[in-house]
Structures are given as structure tokens and as C-alpha cells.
Amino acid sequence: MHDIRAIRANAAAFDAALARRGLSPVSAEILSRDGERKSAQTALQEKQARRNALSKEIGQGKRAGADTAALEAEATSLRGEMEALEKVAAAADEAIPRLLEVLPNVLDPDVPDGPDESANVLIARHGEPRDLGFEPKPHWELGEALGMMDFATATKIAGARSTILRGPLARLERALGQFMLDLHTDQHGYTEMVVPSLVNDAAAYGTDKLPKFADDLFRTTDGRWLIPTAEVPLTASVMGEMLADKALPIRIAALTDCYRSEAGAAGRDTRGMLRQHQFRKVELVSICRPEDSTAEHERMTACAETVLRLLGVPFQRMLLSSGDTGFGAAKTFDLEVWMPGQQAWREISSCSNTRDFQARRMNARFRSPDGKSVAYVHTLNGSGVAVGRALIAVMENYQQADGSILIPDALRPYMGGRERIAA
């Protein structure tokens, strides 16, 4: 959510910020409704003052035996005028949030301008794609040949974009999640949480998923939402809170199933398990002071990078362009991992600084150490990382000519010492 005071102070700058996202100017409409509200409130105050004065005059007149009919008629008329003004003010109060809530966050000045992912900027690459010495296979061919990745049965019981894993490959998926959680909690200072997979409207709205992305979510018959990522319950855990300065930063993490309708992904990545309706992800969330969020963004991204370094897969960090940065983000780094079976770099983590955009929506604030000032916290979220995509990366980068898959050293303790997955 945006600060109406900032729009009042510099409407041109606000419109220019939205233009970077390809949006038309909207400040005039917002300020018009804001003006209606202020005018109605001012008129209400004036009429209330007159009504109070009339009440006193009527009382004095009656005590003196004077005719107060004209004063009483004016008071009655004022009551009707005030009710009309209250409706105008209430309508403007309702309209302004509806105008603001569908507008994306203001982008960081560092974000490059561009229409889409083609304008993303490569920041750094870690490791290079290796020559495996044979023609690599995509993960779906590897998994099916091993008899451990079953798309047909999953589709039969759940529909398209579903997968069943069996045996050692299922254990490898579990190992990846446990490895990531242990790393982030033991070495990176995150507190593990077990969170609900169902959230209410307030939590989804506060984390900018509603109303913009309602079609991308699954809704239950009782009006709750299946989480698209643990970002929602983790971040919403401070919804409505007044935090102490000494409590910041808060760093929390969770491994959850995630549910997405993939409403806008028709025809995209239909092979394999790259884009699923249900998948697992380790999510990292930070709640911090405004002045610390830039450094916290870098720290979070580095934590996600450590996962990929330890797995020994080539990856690169990308700074997303204005046309590719998500609705709630001011700045986003994507980590992309090399998939030799697809001969492509694929996103495996997205780390975003939303600044106070979510905090304003969910009224999450903190009090300064002296207790004299209150400000909105900044919130950040990132994948640490997507478990299914990490599984794909390991399968494709560690595949052998005979169709077996070597297990990275970091995962072997979670695999009972197993070094290889073979049919």
C-alpha cells in the first residue's frame, strides 16, 4: 500500500514511478477523492460547530421563554446536511484504499528499466555449465527411466501439473528440504516455524496477494486461501503488531507445501515438474528497520546462494528489470540454476525487498528505543530455495551416462550415506 501523504507531496514523482512499470498516471484521481474527503470532513467540522452553537442557543432561548422554532429548524436542516457529508466522506474513505491497493510498489532506483525478463541484468555467475561427456537428459526422462518419477499416475488422481516421486528420489526431495532448513537455522540465524497452509483474507491481503492475484490462488469453500508460499503466513505473523525496536530484525523460515493455480501459465513448462500446482519450498522472511532493509536483502540473497554453492550446481544472480519485478517488490534478485537437460538457466530463488509496502497493508509497526516515534517495518522474502527445482537441478547436473544420479556430498548425510541413485 502507498502512503497518501507522499502522493500529496509529489504527485508527479508518484506517477513517474508508476510509469516505470508501464502504468498510466493515477495521482489525479486519487487526489480528487482525497480532496472530496478533506472537503467533506472540513464542512462536517464547521457544521458540527454550528450545531453545537445552535444547541446552546436553543437551550438558552427555551429557558428565557423565547421562540426557538427557527433555530430548531436550522438544527434539523443541519442534521440532514451532515448525514449527506458523512456519506461523501465515507465513500471517499472507501474509494481511496481501493485505488491504492491495486497499484504496485515503487521501484528502487537501482532497478533497470525494461519491458520484461529480456532486460534483466546479470550480476554474477558462480560456476559454469559442465561438459558431462554425453548428451544430458531432462529430469522427466531421467526420473521415469529410474521408475521413481510418475506423471501418469499423478495426472490420473490429481490432474495436470502433478508428480509422484518414489523411493530414493522421494527421499532426495525430503533430504533437500531438511538440508536447507538445517542450513538456514543452524548457520544463517533463521528461526524455523511451522505455519498454517490455510490463511484468511487479512493475511492474503496484507502480503499483497489480494485482490490482485485472487485468480492465482486456490480458495476453500469456507473462504480461506491455500498459501502460494510460506511468505504469506510468515510475514503475516506480525500483522497488526507494534514491535519493539530491540526485537528487530526478525528472521524466520518455513518448509511448506505451496499451492498455485498457474492461471497465467497455460502452455508454459508443461513437461516435467518445473511448474506444478503443488510444490515444496523453503521460504525466508525478514522483518527489519527501514534503514537496514537494503543490507538485509543482500544478506538473504547470499543465504540462498549458499544452498546452491553447497549443492555444487552452476547458478547466476540476476537483477530483475522494471517489467519483470513482482507487484509487491521494490527490488528483486533472482537466482537461476543451470539445467543441462534443458540447456537453460531456470529460476530457483527469488529474493525481494518490499520495503514498507506490505507493512502498511497489514499495519505492522515498531517503536523507537526512546518510545517517542513509531514507523512501519520493512519486510523481505525469498526462496531458500524451491525444493522441487533444486531436485531437478541435482538430477540434471549430477546425472551419469548410465542414467544414475550421483548425490552431492552435502546431501549424503540425509540419504543414509547413499552416494548414488540408480534403477
Coordinates of C-alpha atoms in Angstrom, one line a residue:
M1 CA 0.0 0.0 0.0
H2 CA 1.2 3.5 -0.7
D3 CA 1.4 6.5 1.6
I4 CA -1.2 9.0 0.6
R5 CA 0.9 11.8 2.1
A6 CA 3.7 11.0 -0.3
I7 CA 1.3 11.3 -3.2
R8 CA 0.1 14.7 -1.9
A9 CA 3.6 15.9 -1.5
N10 CA 4.8 15.0 -5.0
A11 CA 2.1 13.6 -7.3
A12 CA 4.3 13.9 -10.4
A13 CA 7.0 11.7 -8.8
F14 CA 4.4 9.1 -7.9
D15 CA 3.1 9.0 -11.5
A16 CA 6.6 8.8 -12.9
A17 CA 7.4 5.8 -10.6
L18 CA 4.3 4.0 -11.9
A19 CA 5.3 4.9 -15.4
R20 CA 8.4 2.8 -14.9
R21 CA 6.0 -0.2 -14.6
G22 CA 4.1 0.8 -17.7
L23 CA 1.1 2.3 -15.9
S24 CA -0.8 5.5 -16.7
P25 CA -0.9 8.4 -14.3
V26 CA -3.4 7.9 -11.4
S27 CA -2.5 10.6 -8.9
A28 CA -5.1 13.0 -10.2
E29 CA -7.9 10.5 -9.5
I30 CA -6.5 9.6 -6.1
L31 CA -6.0 13.3 -5.0
S32 CA -9.5 14.1 -6.3
R33 CA -11.1 11.6 -4.0
D34 CA -8.7 12.7 -1.2
G35 CA -9.9 16.3 -1.8
E36 CA -13.5 15.2 -1.6
R37 CA -12.8 13.5 1.7
K38 CA -11.0 16.5 3.1
S39 CA -13.6 19.0 1.9
A40 CA -16.4 16.8 3.4
Q41 CA -14.6 16.5 6.7
T42 CA -13.9 20.2 6.9
A43 CA -17.5 21.0 6.1
L44 CA -18.6 18.5 8.7
Q45 CA -16.5 20.1 11.4
E46 CA -17.9 23.5 10.5
K47 CA -21.5 22.3 10.6
Q48 CA -20.8 20.4 13.8
A49 CA -19.5 23.6 15.4
R50 CA -22.7 25.4 14.2
R51 CA -24.9 22.6 15.5
N52 CA -23.2 22.8 18.9
A53 CA -23.7 26.6 19.0
L54 CA -27.4 26.1 18.0
S55 CA -27.9 23.6 20.7
K56 CA -26.6 26.1 23.2
E57 CA -28.8 28.9 21.8
I58 CA -31.9 26.8 21.8
G59 CA -31.3 25.8 25.4
Q60 CA -30.8 29.4 26.4
G61 CA -33.9 30.6 24.4
K62 CA -36.1 28.0 25.9
R63 CA -35.0 28.9 29.4
A64 CA -35.8 32.5 28.6
G65 CA -39.2 31.6 27.1
A66 CA -38.2 32.8 23.6
D67 CA -39.4 31.3 20.3
T68 CA -36.8 28.8 19.2
A69 CA -38.6 27.4 16.2
A70 CA -36.3 28.9 13.6
L71 CA -33.2 27.7 15.5
E72 CA -34.7 24.2 15.7
A73 CA -35.5 24.2 12.0
E74 CA -31.9 25.2 11.2
A75 CA -30.6 22.4 13.5
T76 CA -32.8 19.8 11.8
S77 CA -31.6 21.0 8.4
L78 CA -28.0 20.8 9.6
R79 CA -28.6 17.2 10.7
G80 CA -29.6 16.2 7.2
E81 CA -26.6 18.1 5.6
M82 CA -24.2 16.4 8.0
E83 CA -25.6 13.0 7.1
A84 CA -25.0 13.7 3.5
L85 CA -21.5 14.9 4.1
E86 CA -20.8 11.8 6.2
K87 CA -21.8 9.7 3.2
V88 CA -19.5 11.6 0.9
A89 CA -16.5 11.3 3.3
A90 CA -17.3 7.6 3.9
A91 CA -17.4 6.9 0.1
A92 CA -14.1 8.7 -0.4
D93 CA -12.6 6.7 2.5
E94 CA -13.7 3.5 0.9
A95 CA -12.6 4.5 -2.6
I96 CA -9.0 5.7 -1.8
P97 CA -7.8 2.3 -0.5
R98 CA -9.5 0.5 -3.5
L99 CA -7.5 2.8 -5.8
L100 CA -4.2 2.3 -3.9
E101 CA -4.4 -1.5 -3.3
V102 CA -4.2 -2.4 -6.9
L103 CA -1.1 -0.3 -7.6
P104 CA 2.3 -2.0 -7.5
N105 CA 5.2 -1.0 -5.3
V106 CA 7.5 1.9 -6.2
L107 CA 10.7 0.5 -7.7
D108 CA 14.2 1.0 -6.3
P109 CA 16.3 3.4 -8.4
D110 CA 18.8 0.6 -9.0
V111 CA 16.2 -1.4 -10.9
P112 CA 16.9 -1.3 -14.6
D113 CA 14.1 -0.2 -16.9
G114 CA 12.8 -2.7 -19.4
P115 CA 9.6 -4.4 -20.7
D116 CA 10.2 -7.9 -19.4
E117 CA 12.9 -10.5 -18.4
S118 CA 14.9 -9.7 -21.5
A119 CA 16.1 -6.5 -19.7
N120 CA 17.2 -8.3 -16.5
V121 CA 20.8 -7.7 -15.6
L122 CA 23.4 -10.4 -14.8
I123 CA 25.1 -9.5 -11.6
A124 CA 27.3 -12.5 -11.1
R125 CA 27.8 -16.1 -12.1
H126 CA 29.1 -18.9 -9.9
G127 CA 30.4 -21.9 -11.7
E128 CA 30.0 -22.7 -15.4
P129 CA 27.9 -25.4 -17.1
R130 CA 30.0 -28.6 -17.2
D131 CA 30.5 -30.8 -20.2
L132 CA 29.1 -34.1 -19.0
G133 CA 30.7 -36.0 -21.8
F134 CA 27.4 -37.3 -23.1
E135 CA 24.1 -35.8 -24.2
P136 CA 22.3 -34.9 -21.0
K137 CA 18.7 -35.8 -20.4
P138 CA 15.9 -33.6 -18.9
H139 CA 14.8 -34.6 -15.4
W140 CA 11.5 -36.1 -16.6
E141 CA 13.3 -38.7 -18.8
L142 CA 15.8 -39.5 -16.0
G143 CA 13.1 -39.9 -13.4
E144 CA 10.8 -42.0 -15.5
A145 CA 13.7 -44.2 -16.6
L146 CA 14.6 -44.8 -12.9
G147 CA 10.9 -45.7 -12.2
M148 CA 10.9 -43.0 -9.5
M149 CA 9.1 -40.1 -11.2
D150 CA 5.5 -40.9 -12.2
F151 CA 3.5 -38.2 -14.1
A152 CA 0.8 -40.6 -15.4
T153 CA -0.5 -41.8 -12.1
A154 CA -0.3 -38.2 -10.6
T155 CA -2.3 -36.9 -13.5
K156 CA -4.9 -39.7 -13.1
I157 CA -5.5 -38.8 -9.4
A158 CA -4.8 -35.0 -9.4
G159 CA -4.9 -33.7 -13.0
A160 CA -2.2 -32.0 -15.0
R161 CA 0.9 -30.3 -13.4
S162 CA 1.2 -33.1 -10.8
T163 CA 4.0 -35.5 -10.0
I164 CA 4.5 -38.6 -7.8
L165 CA 8.1 -39.4 -6.6
R166 CA 9.0 -42.8 -5.3
G167 CA 11.8 -44.5 -3.4
P168 CA 15.3 -42.8 -3.3
L169 CA 14.1 -39.9 -5.4
A170 CA 11.3 -39.2 -2.9
R171 CA 13.9 -39.4 -0.2
L172 CA 16.2 -37.0 -2.1
E173 CA 13.4 -34.5 -2.3
R174 CA 12.9 -34.8 1.5
A175 CA 16.6 -34.6 2.1
L176 CA 16.8 -31.3 0.2
G177 CA 14.2 -29.6 2.3
Q178 CA 15.8 -30.8 5.6
F179 CA 19.3 -29.8 4.4
M180 CA 18.1 -26.3 3.6
L181 CA 16.2 -25.8 6.9
D182 CA 19.2 -27.0 8.9
L183 CA 21.5 -24.7 7.0
H184 CA 19.3 -21.6 7.4
T185 CA 18.5 -22.2 11.1
D186 CA 21.9 -23.5 12.3
Q187 CA 24.2 -21.2 10.2
H188 CA 22.1 -18.3 9.0
G189 CA 20.2 -17.3 12.1
Y190 CA 16.7 -18.0 10.9
T191 CA 14.1 -19.3 13.4
E192 CA 12.2 -22.3 12.0
M193 CA 8.4 -22.1 12.1
V194 CA 5.6 -24.5 11.3
V195 CA 2.8 -22.4 9.8
P196 CA -0.8 -22.9 8.5
S197 CA -1.3 -23.8 4.9
L198 CA -4.7 -22.0 5.1
V199 CA -4.9 -18.3 5.6
N200 CA -7.7 -15.7 5.9
D201 CA -8.4 -12.7 3.7
A202 CA -6.5 -10.3 6.0
A203 CA -3.3 -12.4 5.8
A204 CA -3.5 -12.7 2.0
Y205 CA -4.4 -9.0 1.6
G206 CA -1.6 -7.9 3.9
T207 CA 1.0 -9.7 1.9
D208 CA -0.3 -8.2 -1.3
K209 CA -1.8 -11.4 -2.8
L210 CA -5.3 -9.9 -2.7
P211 CA -7.1 -8.6 -4.6
K212 CA -4.6 -8.6 -7.4
F213 CA -3.8 -12.3 -7.5
A214 CA -7.0 -13.9 -6.4
D215 CA -7.2 -15.9 -9.6
D216 CA -3.7 -17.4 -9.0
L217 CA -4.8 -18.8 -5.6
F218 CA -6.9 -21.8 -4.5
R219 CA -9.8 -20.9 -2.3
T220 CA -11.6 -23.2 0.1
T221 CA -15.4 -23.4 0.4
D222 CA -15.2 -21.6 3.8
G223 CA -13.5 -18.6 2.3
R224 CA -9.9 -19.3 3.2
W225 CA -6.9 -19.5 0.9
L226 CA -4.2 -22.1 0.3
I227 CA -0.9 -20.4 0.6
P228 CA 1.1 -19.8 -2.6
T229 CA 4.2 -19.6 -0.5
A230 CA 5.1 -19.5 3.2
E231 CA 5.8 -15.8 2.7
V232 CA 2.1 -15.2 3.5
P233 CA 1.8 -16.8 7.0
L234 CA 5.4 -15.9 7.9
T235 CA 5.1 -12.3 7.1
A236 CA 1.5 -12.0 8.4
S237 CA 2.7 -13.3 11.8
V238 CA 3.5 -9.6 12.6
M239 CA 0.2 -8.3 11.2
G240 CA -1.3 -5.6 13.4
E241 CA 1.7 -5.8 15.8
M242 CA 3.6 -2.9 17.4
L243 CA 7.1 -4.4 17.7
A244 CA 9.9 -3.3 20.0
D245 CA 13.0 -1.9 18.3
K246 CA 15.1 -4.5 20.1
A247 CA 13.1 -7.3 18.6
L248 CA 14.4 -6.4 15.1
P249 CA 15.5 -7.9 12.8
I250 CA 13.2 -10.9 12.9
R251 CA 14.4 -13.7 10.6
I252 CA 12.0 -16.7 10.2
A253 CA 11.8 -19.7 7.9
A254 CA 9.5 -22.5 7.0
L255 CA 9.3 -25.5 4.7
T256 CA 5.8 -25.8 3.4
D257 CA 3.8 -27.1 0.5
C258 CA 2.8 -24.3 -1.8
Y259 CA -0.3 -24.1 -4.0
R260 CA -0.8 -22.1 -7.2
S261 CA -3.4 -22.3 -9.8
E262 CA -0.9 -21.2 -12.5
A263 CA -3.8 -19.3 -14.1
G264 CA -1.5 -17.3 -16.3
A265 CA 0.9 -20.2 -17.2
A266 CA -1.1 -22.0 -19.8
G267 CA 1.2 -23.9 -22.2
R268 CA 4.3 -22.9 -20.2
D269 CA 6.7 -25.6 -18.9
T270 CA 4.2 -28.4 -19.3
R271 CA 6.9 -31.1 -19.3
G272 CA 8.2 -32.4 -16.1
M273 CA 7.8 -30.9 -12.6
L274 CA 9.2 -27.4 -13.2
R275 CA 5.8 -25.7 -12.8
Q276 CA 3.3 -27.5 -10.5
H277 CA 0.1 -26.8 -8.8
Q278 CA 1.6 -28.1 -5.6
F279 CA 5.3 -28.0 -4.7
R280 CA 7.6 -27.5 -1.7
K281 CA 9.7 -24.6 -0.9
V282 CA 11.8 -23.3 2.0
E283 CA 10.9 -19.7 2.5
L284 CA 12.9 -17.0 4.2
V285 CA 11.3 -13.9 5.7
S286 CA 12.9 -10.9 7.4
I287 CA 11.2 -8.1 9.3
C288 CA 13.6 -5.2 9.9
R289 CA 14.1 -1.5 10.4
P290 CA 13.8 0.7 7.2
E291 CA 17.4 1.7 7.3
D292 CA 18.5 -2.0 7.4
S293 CA 16.5 -3.5 4.6
T294 CA 19.0 -2.9 1.8
A295 CA 21.7 -4.8 3.7
E296 CA 19.1 -7.4 4.8
H297 CA 18.2 -8.0 1.1
E298 CA 21.8 -8.7 0.2
R299 CA 22.2 -11.0 3.3
M300 CA 19.0 -13.0 2.4
T301 CA 20.1 -13.5 -1.2
A302 CA 23.6 -14.6 0.0
C303 CA 21.9 -17.2 2.3
A304 CA 20.0 -18.6 -0.7
E305 CA 23.2 -18.7 -2.8
T306 CA 24.9 -20.7 -0.1
V307 CA 22.4 -23.5 -0.7
L308 CA 23.4 -23.7 -4.4
R309 CA 27.1 -23.4 -3.6
L310 CA 26.9 -26.4 -1.3
L311 CA 24.9 -28.4 -3.8
G312 CA 27.6 -27.7 -6.3
V313 CA 25.4 -26.5 -9.2
P314 CA 26.2 -23.6 -11.5
F315 CA 24.0 -20.6 -10.8
Q316 CA 23.8 -16.9 -11.5
R317 CA 22.3 -13.8 -9.8
M318 CA 20.0 -11.6 -11.9
L319 CA 18.7 -8.2 -11.0
L320 CA 15.1 -8.0 -12.3
S321 CA 14.1 -5.2 -14.6
S322 CA 11.1 -2.9 -14.1
G323 CA 8.9 -5.1 -16.3
D324 CA 9.8 -8.3 -14.5
T325 CA 9.8 -7.2 -10.9
G326 CA 6.8 -8.5 -9.0
F327 CA 3.8 -6.4 -7.8
G328 CA 4.9 -6.1 -4.2
A329 CA 8.6 -5.8 -4.6
A330 CA 10.7 -2.7 -4.8
K331 CA 13.8 -4.7 -5.9
T332 CA 14.3 -8.4 -6.6
F333 CA 17.2 -10.7 -7.2
D334 CA 16.5 -13.9 -8.9
L335 CA 18.9 -16.9 -8.7
E336 CA 18.9 -19.1 -11.8
V337 CA 20.4 -22.5 -11.9
W338 CA 21.8 -24.3 -15.0
M339 CA 19.7 -27.2 -16.1
P340 CA 21.8 -29.2 -18.6
G341 CA 19.0 -31.4 -19.7
Q342 CA 17.1 -28.4 -20.8
Q343 CA 20.1 -26.3 -21.8
A344 CA 18.7 -23.4 -20.0
W345 CA 19.0 -21.2 -16.9
R346 CA 16.0 -21.6 -14.7
E347 CA 14.8 -19.5 -11.7
I348 CA 15.2 -21.4 -8.4
S349 CA 15.0 -18.5 -5.9
S350 CA 13.5 -15.0 -5.9
C351 CA 14.5 -12.6 -3.1
S352 CA 12.6 -9.4 -2.8
N353 CA 12.7 -6.3 -0.6
T354 CA 9.1 -4.9 -0.4
R355 CA 10.1 -2.1 2.0
D356 CA 7.0 -0.8 3.8
F357 CA 4.6 -1.8 1.1
Q358 CA 3.3 -4.9 2.9
A359 CA 3.7 -3.4 6.4
R360 CA 1.3 -0.6 5.5
R361 CA -1.3 -3.1 4.2
M362 CA -1.1 -5.2 7.4
N363 CA -0.3 -2.3 9.9
A364 CA 3.0 -3.8 11.1
R365 CA 5.0 -1.2 13.0
F366 CA 7.8 -0.8 15.5
R367 CA 8.5 1.7 18.2
S368 CA 11.9 3.5 18.5
P369 CA 14.1 2.8 21.5
D370 CA 13.1 6.0 23.2
G371 CA 9.5 5.2 22.7
K372 CA 8.8 8.6 21.1
S373 CA 8.3 7.6 17.4
V374 CA 6.6 4.8 15.5
A375 CA 7.3 3.7 12.0
Y376 CA 6.4 0.9 9.6
V377 CA 8.8 -2.1 9.4
H378 CA 10.3 -3.3 6.2
T379 CA 9.6 -6.8 5.1
L380 CA 11.6 -9.1 2.8
N381 CA 11.0 -12.5 1.5
G382 CA 13.0 -15.1 -0.5
S383 CA 13.1 -18.7 -1.6
G384 CA 15.8 -20.5 0.3
V385 CA 15.2 -22.4 -2.1
A386 CA 12.4 -24.1 -4.1
V387 CA 12.8 -27.8 -3.2
G388 CA 11.4 -29.3 -6.4
R389 CA 13.6 -27.1 -8.6
A390 CA 16.6 -28.0 -6.5
L391 CA 15.7 -31.6 -7.1
I392 CA 15.6 -31.0 -10.8
A393 CA 19.0 -29.2 -10.7
V394 CA 20.6 -32.0 -8.8
M395 CA 19.2 -34.7 -11.1
E396 CA 20.2 -32.9 -14.3
N397 CA 23.7 -31.7 -13.1
Y398 CA 24.7 -35.0 -11.4
Q399 CA 23.3 -37.4 -14.0
Q400 CA 25.6 -40.1 -15.3
A401 CA 25.9 -41.7 -18.7
D402 CA 24.2 -44.9 -17.4
G403 CA 21.2 -42.9 -16.2
S404 CA 22.1 -43.0 -12.5
I405 CA 22.4 -39.8 -10.4
L406 CA 25.2 -39.0 -8.0
I407 CA 24.2 -37.5 -4.7
P408 CA 26.0 -34.2 -3.7
D409 CA 28.2 -34.6 -0.7
A410 CA 26.1 -32.1 1.3
L411 CA 23.0 -34.4 1.0
R412 CA 24.6 -37.7 1.7
P413 CA 24.1 -37.5 5.5
Y414 CA 20.4 -37.0 4.8
M415 CA 20.3 -40.0 2.5
G416 CA 21.7 -42.6 4.9
G417 CA 25.1 -42.4 3.3
R418 CA 23.8 -43.3 -0.1
E419 CA 26.1 -42.0 -2.9
R420 CA 24.1 -42.7 -6.0
I421 CA 20.5 -43.3 -7.1
A422 CA 20.2 -46.0 -9.7
A423 CA 17.5 -48.2 -11.1

